[in-house]
Amino acid sequence: MTAFLALVGLSARLSFGGRSGGALVGLVFFLAVVVVVPFAVGPDMNLLSRIGPAVLWIGALLASLLVLDRLFGDDRSDGALDLLRLSDLPLELVALAKGLGAWLATGLPLAVAAPFLGLLLGLSPNTVLSTTATLVVGTPALTMIGTIGAALMAALGRGGVMIAVLVLPFTIPVLIFGVSAAAAPAMAPAPFLAPFLILIALTLASLVIAPIAAAAALRAGLD
Amino acid sequence: MTTPDDRAPAAGDHAGYGPGRDHVRLTGTGLAAVRGLRTIFSDLSFAVAGGELMTVTGPNGTGKSTFLRIVAGLMPAAAGEVAVAPAREDGHAALIHYIGHHDGHKASLTVRQNLDFWRRFWGGGPIAPALERVGIAALDNLPIDVLSAGQKRRAALARMLVAPRPIWLLDEPLTALDAAAEAMLGDLLSEHLAGGGLALVATHRALPVAAARTLRMEGP
């Protein structure tokens, strides 16, 4: 357990202040995406507040993909991945700890920033609340799905935009249920709880499946 | 978390593997490595007992590094197997220290933060005496990225002292080390062997410690 927590801490620390853009860059990127949309859509407040939850979710999705590049790539190139494997902690738990740490440093700040950005989009208080709740619950799934892509690309010795291209299609279910729960208060008869529970299920499933897949990818790339 | 301990760590402290206890033993039988379609080596067997040093020598490209990575379990062997006695239920990964071509340091952290992470991740003793031992105690608050290659290598050696383990696999450990550090590594190896540990060292240069065995890699 000490080993696991130590690795979560290290991963959070490296993601937070990483060289290729840490948590702050992710937040600024999130802000930029959200701010750009009104310019593209035009100053129609009704339209903006209707698409607001979707805009916040897309911003969070893109921002959480930013940090994946170096998640395992750095460990592989500086030799730390070898050392991480020389312990009793299974590689699956190594992947889980890396993912959780990355989420703490990048996903969680996005969810915390969402209410403020929601104001920019003219969201109603209820929608701000539902959007924030779905982001808190849903961003771990985005990061964990991302760890699979990060591990695969690290195993192949590649990185960069390839990871985003690889990961984006697999985040679509999370996006669908996240946005439908987040937008529920604005679409009066639409249910909030059902998509929200499915979102929670997706996150829990990704917490189990993603580490196994990421560890398999890392093992396959051993040399 | 840190227990105050002023005693300089001896490289030979490994719980359960000291003299008079069960000695660790490392064997490989019929090992083969293939990269792409090329066989690098095949039918390689060895046995090293606690207290013994085995050097791995041979020209470039004959598979010394590949051999050590296979022994460490970091790379699957194309054939054959590696065994550690006494066997452990969780496998032998946690008995092995490996120093490869990369030192495994996190560039943005300080020397102390790097070692502190491995101390917590692997479980181990105090950091300060280990840094003292390898002669970089004064650098502990510098980002590890500003250290020279030799100093980084010393920090990697300190990592082995922080979390003692009975099997050392060192791939060209003398690279970038100066004469003093070379002698220091010799002392560390002697203590490690005297404490019942074993070491496999791939090297082109003569080590300051006499090797009990030599594995000469000649290529396929």
GROMACS .gro file of C-alpha atoms in nm:
model
  443
    1MET     CA    1   0.000   0.000   0.000
    2THR     CA    2   0.287   0.236   0.082
    3ALA     CA    3   0.437   0.161  -0.257
    4PHE     CA    4   0.106   0.226  -0.432
    5LEU     CA    5   0.052   0.559  -0.257
    6ALA     CA    6   0.412   0.661  -0.317
    7LEU     CA    7   0.360   0.604  -0.689
    8VAL     CA    8   0.028   0.793  -0.692
    9GLY     CA    9   0.211   1.083  -0.528
   10LEU     CA   10   0.499   1.072  -0.775
   11SER     CA   11   0.265   1.054  -1.073
   12ALA     CA   12   0.058   1.347  -0.945
   13ARG     CA   13   0.370   1.548  -0.883
   14LEU     CA   14   0.519   1.480  -1.226
   15SER     CA   15   0.188   1.544  -1.405
   16PHE     CA   16   0.130   1.863  -1.208
   17GLY     CA   17   0.462   2.019  -1.293
   18GLY     CA   18   0.559   1.820  -1.599
   19ARG     CA   19   0.786   1.972  -1.860
   20SER     CA   20   0.544   1.915  -2.145
   21GLY     CA   21   0.266   2.111  -1.980
   22GLY     CA   22   0.138   2.033  -1.635
   23ALA     CA   23  -0.196   2.096  -1.468
   24LEU     CA   24  -0.182   2.469  -1.534
   25VAL     CA   25  -0.142   2.426  -1.909
   26GLY     CA   26  -0.434   2.182  -1.904
   27LEU     CA   27  -0.650   2.438  -1.724
   28VAL     CA   28  -0.553   2.718  -1.963
   29PHE     CA   29  -0.626   2.491  -2.257
   30PHE     CA   30  -0.966   2.408  -2.107
   31LEU     CA   31  -1.034   2.779  -2.062
   32ALA     CA   32  -0.925   2.851  -2.420
   33VAL     CA   33  -1.156   2.588  -2.568
   34VAL     CA   34  -1.452   2.715  -2.368
   35VAL     CA   35  -1.383   3.078  -2.449
   36VAL     CA   36  -1.341   3.014  -2.821
   37VAL     CA   37  -1.682   2.850  -2.861
   38PRO     CA   38  -1.897   3.164  -2.808
   39PHE     CA   39  -1.697   3.337  -3.080
   40ALA     CA   40  -1.773   3.054  -3.318
   41VAL     CA   41  -2.137   3.007  -3.222
   42GLY     CA   42  -2.229   3.371  -3.184
   43PRO     CA   43  -2.376   3.568  -2.894
   44ASP     CA   44  -2.697   3.369  -2.860
   45MET     CA   45  -2.729   3.314  -2.485
   46ASN     CA   46  -3.002   3.053  -2.516
   47LEU     CA   47  -2.803   2.845  -2.757
   48LEU     CA   48  -2.487   2.880  -2.549
   49SER     CA   49  -2.653   2.773  -2.228
   50ARG     CA   50  -2.805   2.477  -2.410
   51ILE     CA   51  -2.477   2.354  -2.555
   52GLY     CA   52  -2.276   2.469  -2.251
   53PRO     CA   53  -2.250   2.128  -2.079
   54ALA     CA   54  -2.132   1.969  -2.404
   55VAL     CA   55  -1.871   2.244  -2.454
   56LEU     CA   56  -1.738   2.194  -2.101
   57TRP     CA   57  -1.720   1.820  -2.152
   58ILE     CA   58  -1.538   1.847  -2.484
   59GLY     CA   59  -1.294   2.096  -2.329
   60ALA     CA   60  -1.229   1.862  -2.035
   61LEU     CA   61  -1.187   1.565  -2.268
   62LEU     CA   62  -0.928   1.741  -2.486
   63ALA     CA   63  -0.747   1.887  -2.184
   64SER     CA   64  -0.722   1.552  -2.010
   65LEU     CA   65  -0.565   1.399  -2.323
   66LEU     CA   66  -0.287   1.658  -2.311
   67VAL     CA   67  -0.097   1.502  -2.023
   68LEU     CA   68  -0.109   1.145  -2.147
   69ASP     CA   69   0.185   1.190  -2.379
   70ARG     CA   70   0.451   1.160  -2.111
   71LEU     CA   71   0.261   0.940  -1.865
   72PHE     CA   72   0.455   0.624  -1.952
   73GLY     CA   73   0.680   0.763  -2.223
   74ASP     CA   74   0.906   0.939  -1.973
   75ASP     CA   75   0.927   0.633  -1.750
   76ARG     CA   76   1.035   0.427  -2.043
   77SER     CA   77   1.296   0.665  -2.179
   78ASP     CA   78   1.457   0.750  -1.843
   79GLY     CA   79   1.469   0.387  -1.727
   80ALA     CA   80   1.228   0.430  -1.434
   81LEU     CA   81   0.984   0.181  -1.586
   82ASP     CA   82   1.242  -0.096  -1.538
   83LEU     CA   83   1.281  -0.001  -1.174
   84LEU     CA   84   0.905   0.018  -1.120
   85ARG     CA   85   0.881  -0.339  -1.246
   86LEU     CA   86   1.145  -0.464  -1.002
   87SER     CA   87   0.906  -0.467  -0.709
   88ASP     CA   88   0.625  -0.673  -0.565
   89LEU     CA   89   0.368  -0.424  -0.691
   90PRO     CA   90   0.202  -0.581  -0.998
   91LEU     CA   91   0.228  -0.384  -1.321
   92GLU     CA   92  -0.152  -0.346  -1.320
   93LEU     CA   93  -0.136  -0.155  -0.992
   94VAL     CA   94   0.156   0.049  -1.125
   95ALA     CA   95  -0.067   0.153  -1.417
   96LEU     CA   96  -0.360   0.227  -1.183
   97ALA     CA   97  -0.140   0.439  -0.955
   98LYS     CA   98   0.002   0.630  -1.251
   99GLY     CA   99  -0.349   0.696  -1.383
  100LEU     CA  100  -0.489   0.805  -1.046
  101GLY     CA  101  -0.196   1.038  -0.989
  102ALA     CA  102  -0.239   1.192  -1.333
  103TRP     CA  103  -0.611   1.240  -1.267
  104LEU     CA  104  -0.549   1.407  -0.930
  105ALA     CA  105  -0.313   1.655  -1.094
  106THR     CA  106  -0.510   1.722  -1.411
  107GLY     CA  107  -0.866   1.581  -1.417
  108LEU     CA  108  -0.971   1.701  -1.075
  109PRO     CA  109  -0.859   2.063  -1.135
  110LEU     CA  110  -1.065   2.063  -1.457
  111ALA     CA  111  -1.376   1.958  -1.266
  112VAL     CA  112  -1.307   2.224  -1.003
  113ALA     CA  113  -1.265   2.492  -1.270
  114ALA     CA  114  -1.582   2.390  -1.455
  115PRO     CA  115  -1.830   2.596  -1.245
  116PHE     CA  116  -1.639   2.916  -1.319
  117LEU     CA  117  -1.626   2.842  -1.690
  118GLY     CA  118  -1.996   2.751  -1.675
  119LEU     CA  119  -2.067   3.111  -1.578
  120LEU     CA  120  -1.898   3.226  -1.898
  121LEU     CA  121  -2.142   3.014  -2.095
  122GLY     CA  122  -2.446   3.142  -1.908
  123LEU     CA  123  -2.540   2.808  -1.754
  124SER     CA  124  -2.818   2.796  -1.496
  125PRO     CA  125  -2.708   2.712  -1.138
  126ASN     CA  126  -2.861   2.366  -1.166
  127THR     CA  127  -2.677   2.293  -1.488
  128VAL     CA  128  -2.351   2.418  -1.338
  129LEU     CA  129  -2.404   2.176  -1.051
  130SER     CA  130  -2.489   1.879  -1.273
  131THR     CA  131  -2.200   1.953  -1.510
  132THR     CA  132  -1.950   1.975  -1.225
  133ALA     CA  133  -2.082   1.655  -1.070
  134THR     CA  134  -2.056   1.465  -1.400
  135LEU     CA  135  -1.702   1.596  -1.456
  136VAL     CA  136  -1.588   1.490  -1.108
  137VAL     CA  137  -1.732   1.145  -1.167
  138GLY     CA  138  -1.647   1.113  -1.536
  139THR     CA  139  -1.295   1.254  -1.579
  140PRO     CA  140  -1.133   0.953  -1.404
  141ALA     CA  141  -1.276   0.738  -1.685
  142LEU     CA  142  -1.120   0.971  -1.945
  143THR     CA  143  -0.779   0.954  -1.778
  144MET     CA  144  -0.794   0.579  -1.723
  145ILE     CA  145  -0.896   0.508  -2.084
  146GLY     CA  146  -0.611   0.739  -2.177
  147THR     CA  147  -0.360   0.533  -1.981
  148ILE     CA  148  -0.422   0.242  -2.220
  149GLY     CA  149  -0.327   0.460  -2.515
  150ALA     CA  150  -0.034   0.607  -2.325
  151ALA     CA  151   0.097   0.261  -2.234
  152LEU     CA  152   0.054   0.133  -2.589
  153MET     CA  153   0.237   0.430  -2.738
  154ALA     CA  154   0.513   0.410  -2.477
  155ALA     CA  155   0.556   0.041  -2.559
  156LEU     CA  156   0.590   0.132  -2.926
  157GLY     CA  157   0.824   0.418  -2.845
  158ARG     CA  158   0.591   0.679  -2.991
  159GLY     CA  159   0.380   0.954  -2.850
  160GLY     CA  160   0.230   1.292  -2.919
  161VAL     CA  161  -0.093   1.333  -3.111
  162MET     CA  162  -0.108   0.961  -3.190
  163ILE     CA  163  -0.227   0.896  -2.836
  164ALA     CA  164  -0.518   1.139  -2.871
  165VAL     CA  165  -0.616   0.989  -3.207
  166LEU     CA  166  -0.608   0.642  -3.055
  167VAL     CA  167  -0.791   0.728  -2.735
  168LEU     CA  168  -1.064   0.965  -2.854
  169PRO     CA  169  -1.297   0.704  -3.009
  170PHE     CA  170  -1.297   0.503  -2.687
  171THR     CA  171  -1.406   0.801  -2.481
  172ILE     CA  172  -1.730   0.843  -2.677
  173PRO     CA  173  -1.950   0.641  -2.434
  174VAL     CA  174  -1.821   0.849  -2.144
  175LEU     CA  175  -1.892   1.166  -2.341
  176ILE     CA  176  -2.247   1.056  -2.432
  177PHE     CA  177  -2.355   0.972  -2.078
  178GLY     CA  178  -2.157   1.255  -1.921
  179VAL     CA  179  -2.319   1.517  -2.143
  180SER     CA  180  -2.670   1.371  -2.119
  181ALA     CA  181  -2.654   1.376  -1.739
  182ALA     CA  182  -2.493   1.721  -1.733
  183ALA     CA  183  -2.751   1.872  -1.969
  184ALA     CA  184  -3.050   1.707  -1.799
  185PRO     CA  185  -3.155   2.012  -1.589
  186ALA     CA  186  -3.165   2.227  -1.904
  187MET     CA  187  -3.379   1.974  -2.096
  188ALA     CA  188  -3.665   1.963  -1.848
  189PRO     CA  189  -3.811   1.613  -1.873
  190ALA     CA  190  -3.478   1.444  -1.940
  191PRO     CA  191  -3.365   1.216  -1.654
  192PHE     CA  192  -3.042   1.295  -1.468
  193LEU     CA  193  -2.998   0.990  -1.253
  194ALA     CA  194  -2.998   0.717  -1.517
  195PRO     CA  195  -2.715   0.856  -1.734
  196PHE     CA  196  -2.530   0.966  -1.419
  197LEU     CA  197  -2.534   0.611  -1.281
  198ILE     CA  198  -2.417   0.474  -1.614
  199LEU     CA  199  -2.136   0.731  -1.607
  200ILE     CA  200  -2.035   0.608  -1.262
  201ALA     CA  201  -2.043   0.252  -1.393
  202LEU     CA  202  -1.820   0.350  -1.685
  203THR     CA  203  -1.569   0.508  -1.447
  204LEU     CA  204  -1.567   0.206  -1.216
  205ALA     CA  205  -1.528  -0.031  -1.509
  206SER     CA  206  -1.244   0.177  -1.654
  207LEU     CA  207  -1.067   0.172  -1.317
  208VAL     CA  208  -1.060  -0.207  -1.338
  209ILE     CA  209  -1.015  -0.271  -1.709
  210ALA     CA  210  -0.776   0.009  -1.807
  211PRO     CA  211  -0.493  -0.092  -1.568
  212ILE     CA  212  -0.510  -0.450  -1.693
  213ALA     CA  213  -0.501  -0.338  -2.056
  214ALA     CA  214  -0.226  -0.082  -1.992
  215ALA     CA  215  -0.013  -0.341  -1.810
  216ALA     CA  216  -0.064  -0.586  -2.097
  217ALA     CA  217   0.045  -0.317  -2.344
  218LEU     CA  218   0.356  -0.238  -2.139
  219ARG     CA  219   0.444  -0.607  -2.110
  220ALA     CA  220   0.401  -0.662  -2.482
  221GLY     CA  221   0.646  -0.383  -2.551
  222LEU     CA  222   0.923  -0.518  -2.328
  223ASP     CA  223   1.273  -0.525  -2.455
  224MET     CA  224   0.866   0.750   0.834
  225THR     CA  225   1.242   0.791   0.850
  226THR     CA  226   1.413   0.617   1.133
  227PRO     CA  227   1.711   0.812   1.258
  228ASP     CA  228   2.015   0.609   1.176
  229ASP     CA  229   2.361   0.760   1.166
  230ARG     CA  230   2.535   0.439   1.077
  231ALA     CA  231   2.663   0.436   0.722
  232PRO     CA  232   2.481   0.160   0.538
  233ALA     CA  233   2.688  -0.142   0.455
  234ALA     CA  234   2.603  -0.275   0.113
  235GLY     CA  235   2.566  -0.622   0.261
  236ASP     CA  236   2.256  -0.573   0.476
  237HIS     CA  237   1.978  -0.785   0.339
  238ALA     CA  238   1.729  -0.925   0.580
  239GLY     CA  239   1.727  -1.299   0.547
  240TYR     CA  240   2.029  -1.323   0.322
  241GLY     CA  241   2.315  -1.249   0.556
  242PRO     CA  242   2.603  -1.487   0.631
  243GLY     CA  243   2.493  -1.796   0.816
  244ARG     CA  244   2.144  -1.769   0.676
  245ASP     CA  245   2.009  -1.914   0.355
  246HIS     CA  246   2.230  -1.794   0.079
  247VAL     CA  247   2.065  -1.665  -0.230
  248ARG     CA  248   2.141  -1.849  -0.550
  249LEU     CA  249   2.074  -1.744  -0.907
  250THR     CA  250   2.072  -1.988  -1.196
  251GLY     CA  251   1.990  -1.970  -1.563
  252THR     CA  252   1.949  -2.271  -1.788
  253GLY     CA  253   1.947  -2.284  -2.166
  254LEU     CA  254   1.881  -1.913  -2.209
  255ALA     CA  255   1.839  -1.776  -2.558
  256ALA     CA  256   1.761  -1.430  -2.689
  257VAL     CA  257   1.621  -1.332  -3.026
  258ARG     CA  258   1.587  -0.980  -3.158
  259GLY     CA  259   1.389  -0.952  -3.473
  260LEU     CA  260   1.501  -1.260  -3.664
  261ARG     CA  261   1.855  -1.259  -3.530
  262THR     CA  262   1.959  -1.493  -3.254
  263ILE     CA  263   2.182  -1.298  -3.018
  264PHE     CA  264   2.282  -1.589  -2.799
  265SER     CA  265   2.151  -1.935  -2.733
  266ASP     CA  266   2.188  -2.219  -2.486
  267LEU     CA  267   2.347  -2.003  -2.221
  268SER     CA  268   2.360  -2.146  -1.869
  269PHE     CA  269   2.511  -2.011  -1.551
  270ALA     CA  270   2.490  -2.047  -1.175
  271VAL     CA  271   2.596  -1.788  -0.920
  272ALA     CA  272   2.577  -1.839  -0.546
  273GLY     CA  273   2.556  -1.583  -0.268
  274GLY     CA  274   2.890  -1.413  -0.210
  275GLU     CA  275   2.999  -1.457  -0.570
  276LEU     CA  276   3.059  -1.203  -0.841
  277MET     CA  277   3.017  -1.299  -1.204
  278THR     CA  278   3.145  -1.065  -1.472
  279VAL     CA  279   2.990  -1.074  -1.815
  280THR     CA  280   3.235  -0.981  -2.087
  281GLY     CA  281   3.249  -0.984  -2.462
  282PRO     CA  282   3.256  -0.756  -2.766
  283ASN     CA  283   2.980  -0.503  -2.839
  284GLY     CA  284   2.660  -0.651  -2.967
  285THR     CA  285   2.706  -0.998  -2.822
  286GLY     CA  286   2.408  -0.955  -2.592
  287LYS     CA  287   2.550  -0.862  -2.252
  288SER     CA  288   2.277  -0.607  -2.183
  289THR     CA  289   2.008  -0.832  -2.325
  290PHE     CA  290   2.136  -1.112  -2.102
  291LEU     CA  291   2.113  -0.896  -1.789
  292ARG     CA  292   1.764  -0.773  -1.882
  293ILE     CA  293   1.650  -1.133  -1.927
  294VAL     CA  294   1.796  -1.230  -1.590
  295ALA     CA  295   1.621  -0.931  -1.432
  296GLY     CA  296   1.292  -1.044  -1.585
  297LEU     CA  297   1.262  -0.718  -1.777
  298MET     CA  298   1.262  -0.901  -2.108
  299PRO     CA  299   1.127  -1.244  -2.190
  300ALA     CA  300   1.381  -1.509  -2.291
  301ALA     CA  301   1.325  -1.685  -2.622
  302ALA     CA  302   1.412  -2.009  -2.446
  303GLY     CA  303   1.533  -2.130  -2.109
  304GLU     CA  304   1.458  -1.998  -1.765
  305VAL     CA  305   1.602  -1.803  -1.475
  306ALA     CA  306   1.553  -1.927  -1.121
  307VAL     CA  307   1.628  -1.778  -0.783
  308ALA     CA  308   1.665  -1.992  -0.473
  309PRO     CA  309   1.518  -1.978  -0.212
  310ALA     CA  310   1.205  -1.932  -0.425
  311ARG     CA  311   0.958  -1.661  -0.333
  312GLU     CA  312   0.586  -1.674  -0.388
  313ASP     CA  313   0.573  -1.327  -0.542
  314GLY     CA  314   0.853  -1.394  -0.788
  315HIS     CA  315   1.204  -1.262  -0.760
  316ALA     CA  316   1.160  -0.909  -0.900
  317ALA     CA  317   1.182  -0.753  -0.554
  318LEU     CA  318   1.517  -0.923  -0.484
  319ILE     CA  319   1.691  -0.756  -0.776
  320HIS     CA  320   1.866  -0.424  -0.821
  321TYR     CA  321   1.926  -0.340  -1.184
  322ILE     CA  322   2.134  -0.054  -1.316
  323GLY     CA  323   2.112  -0.024  -1.692
  324HIS     CA  324   2.211   0.234  -1.947
  325HIS     CA  325   1.957   0.479  -1.808
  326ASP     CA  326   1.980   0.576  -1.445
  327GLY     CA  327   1.604   0.589  -1.393
  328HIS     CA  328   1.605   0.933  -1.231
  329LYS     CA  329   1.315   1.175  -1.263
  330ALA     CA  330   1.478   1.482  -1.416
  331SER     CA  331   1.250   1.742  -1.256
  332LEU     CA  332   1.298   1.616  -0.899
  333THR     CA  333   1.592   1.672  -0.667
  334VAL     CA  334   1.838   1.399  -0.575
  335ARG     CA  335   1.670   1.359  -0.237
  336GLN     CA  336   1.317   1.350  -0.382
  337ASN     CA  337   1.423   1.083  -0.629
  338LEU     CA  338   1.574   0.863  -0.361
  339ASP     CA  339   1.288   0.932  -0.124
  340PHE     CA  340   1.041   0.802  -0.380
  341TRP     CA  341   1.232   0.477  -0.424
  342ARG     CA  342   1.271   0.443  -0.049
  343ARG     CA  343   0.894   0.460  -0.009
  344PHE     CA  344   0.820   0.255  -0.320
  345TRP     CA  345   1.058  -0.028  -0.241
  346GLY     CA  346   1.077   0.009   0.135
  347GLY     CA  347   1.419   0.096   0.268
  348GLY     CA  348   1.637   0.276   0.512
  349PRO     CA  349   1.759   0.633   0.552
  350ILE     CA  350   1.880   0.831   0.254
  351ALA     CA  351   2.144   1.061   0.405
  352PRO     CA  352   2.402   0.788   0.487
  353ALA     CA  353   2.360   0.638   0.139
  354LEU     CA  354   2.428   0.975  -0.023
  355GLU     CA  355   2.723   1.024   0.210
  356ARG     CA  356   2.857   0.685   0.111
  357VAL     CA  357   2.855   0.757  -0.263
  358GLY     CA  358   2.994   1.106  -0.207
  359ILE     CA  359   2.709   1.328  -0.327
  360ALA     CA  360   2.565   1.429   0.011
  361ALA     CA  361   2.623   1.798  -0.066
  362LEU     CA  362   2.412   1.778  -0.382
  363ASP     CA  363   2.096   1.635  -0.229
  364ASN     CA  364   1.880   1.942  -0.290
  365LEU     CA  365   1.979   2.000  -0.650
  366PRO     CA  366   1.753   1.896  -0.937
  367ILE     CA  367   1.903   1.571  -1.055
  368ASP     CA  368   1.910   1.702  -1.410
  369VAL     CA  369   2.195   1.944  -1.333
  370LEU     CA  370   2.423   1.666  -1.206
  371SER     CA  371   2.700   1.529  -1.424
  372ALA     CA  372   2.668   1.181  -1.574
  373GLY     CA  373   2.904   1.041  -1.309
  374GLN     CA  374   2.711   1.204  -1.026
  375LYS     CA  375   2.384   1.065  -1.164
  376ARG     CA  376   2.544   0.723  -1.171
  377ARG     CA  377   2.650   0.770  -0.808
  378ALA     CA  378   2.290   0.859  -0.722
  379ALA     CA  379   2.180   0.536  -0.888
  380LEU     CA  380   2.429   0.347  -0.670
  381ALA     CA  381   2.290   0.526  -0.363
  382ARG     CA  382   1.947   0.395  -0.460
  383MET     CA  383   2.078   0.041  -0.419
  384LEU     CA  384   2.203   0.123  -0.070
  385VAL     CA  385   1.873   0.279   0.037
  386ALA     CA  386   1.678  -0.040  -0.032
  387PRO     CA  387   1.917  -0.334   0.014
  388ARG     CA  388   1.853  -0.634  -0.210
  389PRO     CA  389   2.058  -0.953  -0.248
  390ILE     CA  390   2.096  -0.960  -0.628
  391TRP     CA  391   2.274  -0.683  -0.814
  392LEU     CA  392   2.265  -0.673  -1.193
  393LEU     CA  393   2.492  -0.395  -1.314
  394ASP     CA  394   2.523  -0.309  -1.681
  395GLU     CA  395   2.847  -0.120  -1.742
  396PRO     CA  396   2.844   0.040  -1.395
  397LEU     CA  397   3.184   0.202  -1.447
  398THR     CA  398   3.058   0.425  -1.726
  399ALA     CA  399   3.119   0.791  -1.637
  400LEU     CA  400   3.262   0.706  -1.295
  401ASP     CA  401   3.595   0.863  -1.192
  402ALA     CA  402   3.877   0.672  -1.022
  403ALA     CA  403   3.750   0.748  -0.671
  404ALA     CA  404   3.398   0.637  -0.756
  405GLU     CA  405   3.536   0.325  -0.920
  406ALA     CA  406   3.713   0.235  -0.595
  407MET     CA  407   3.395   0.318  -0.402
  408LEU     CA  408   3.195   0.085  -0.625
  409GLY     CA  409   3.460  -0.182  -0.559
  410ASP     CA  410   3.406  -0.138  -0.184
  411LEU     CA  411   3.029  -0.154  -0.223
  412LEU     CA  412   3.059  -0.473  -0.425
  413SER     CA  413   3.294  -0.633  -0.170
  414GLU     CA  414   3.056  -0.552   0.116
  415HIS     CA  415   2.761  -0.673  -0.083
  416LEU     CA  416   2.935  -1.005  -0.153
  417ALA     CA  417   3.062  -1.038   0.204
  418GLY     CA  418   2.703  -0.995   0.324
  419GLY     CA  419   2.590  -1.294   0.121
  420GLY     CA  420   2.467  -1.105  -0.184
  421LEU     CA  421   2.560  -1.186  -0.541
  422ALA     CA  422   2.630  -0.965  -0.840
  423LEU     CA  423   2.636  -0.996  -1.217
  424VAL     CA  424   2.834  -0.718  -1.379
  425ALA     CA  425   2.862  -0.660  -1.752
  426THR     CA  426   3.179  -0.467  -1.815
  427HIS     CA  427   3.459  -0.396  -2.062
  428ARG     CA  428   3.696  -0.273  -1.794
  429ALA     CA  429   3.857  -0.461  -1.508
  430LEU     CA  430   3.659  -0.435  -1.186
  431PRO     CA  431   3.836  -0.349  -0.858
  432VAL     CA  432   3.694  -0.674  -0.714
  433ALA     CA  433   3.802  -1.023  -0.808
  434ALA     CA  434   3.531  -1.213  -0.993
  435ALA     CA  435   3.454  -1.570  -0.889
  436ARG     CA  436   3.316  -1.645  -1.233
  437THR     CA  437   3.330  -1.498  -1.579
  438LEU     CA  438   3.076  -1.540  -1.851
  439ARG     CA  439   3.228  -1.468  -2.188
  440MET     CA  440   2.978  -1.381  -2.457
  441GLU     CA  441   3.106  -1.464  -2.804
  442GLY     CA  442   2.794  -1.411  -3.007
  443PRO     CA  443   2.581  -1.681  -3.164
   0.00000   0.00000   0.00000
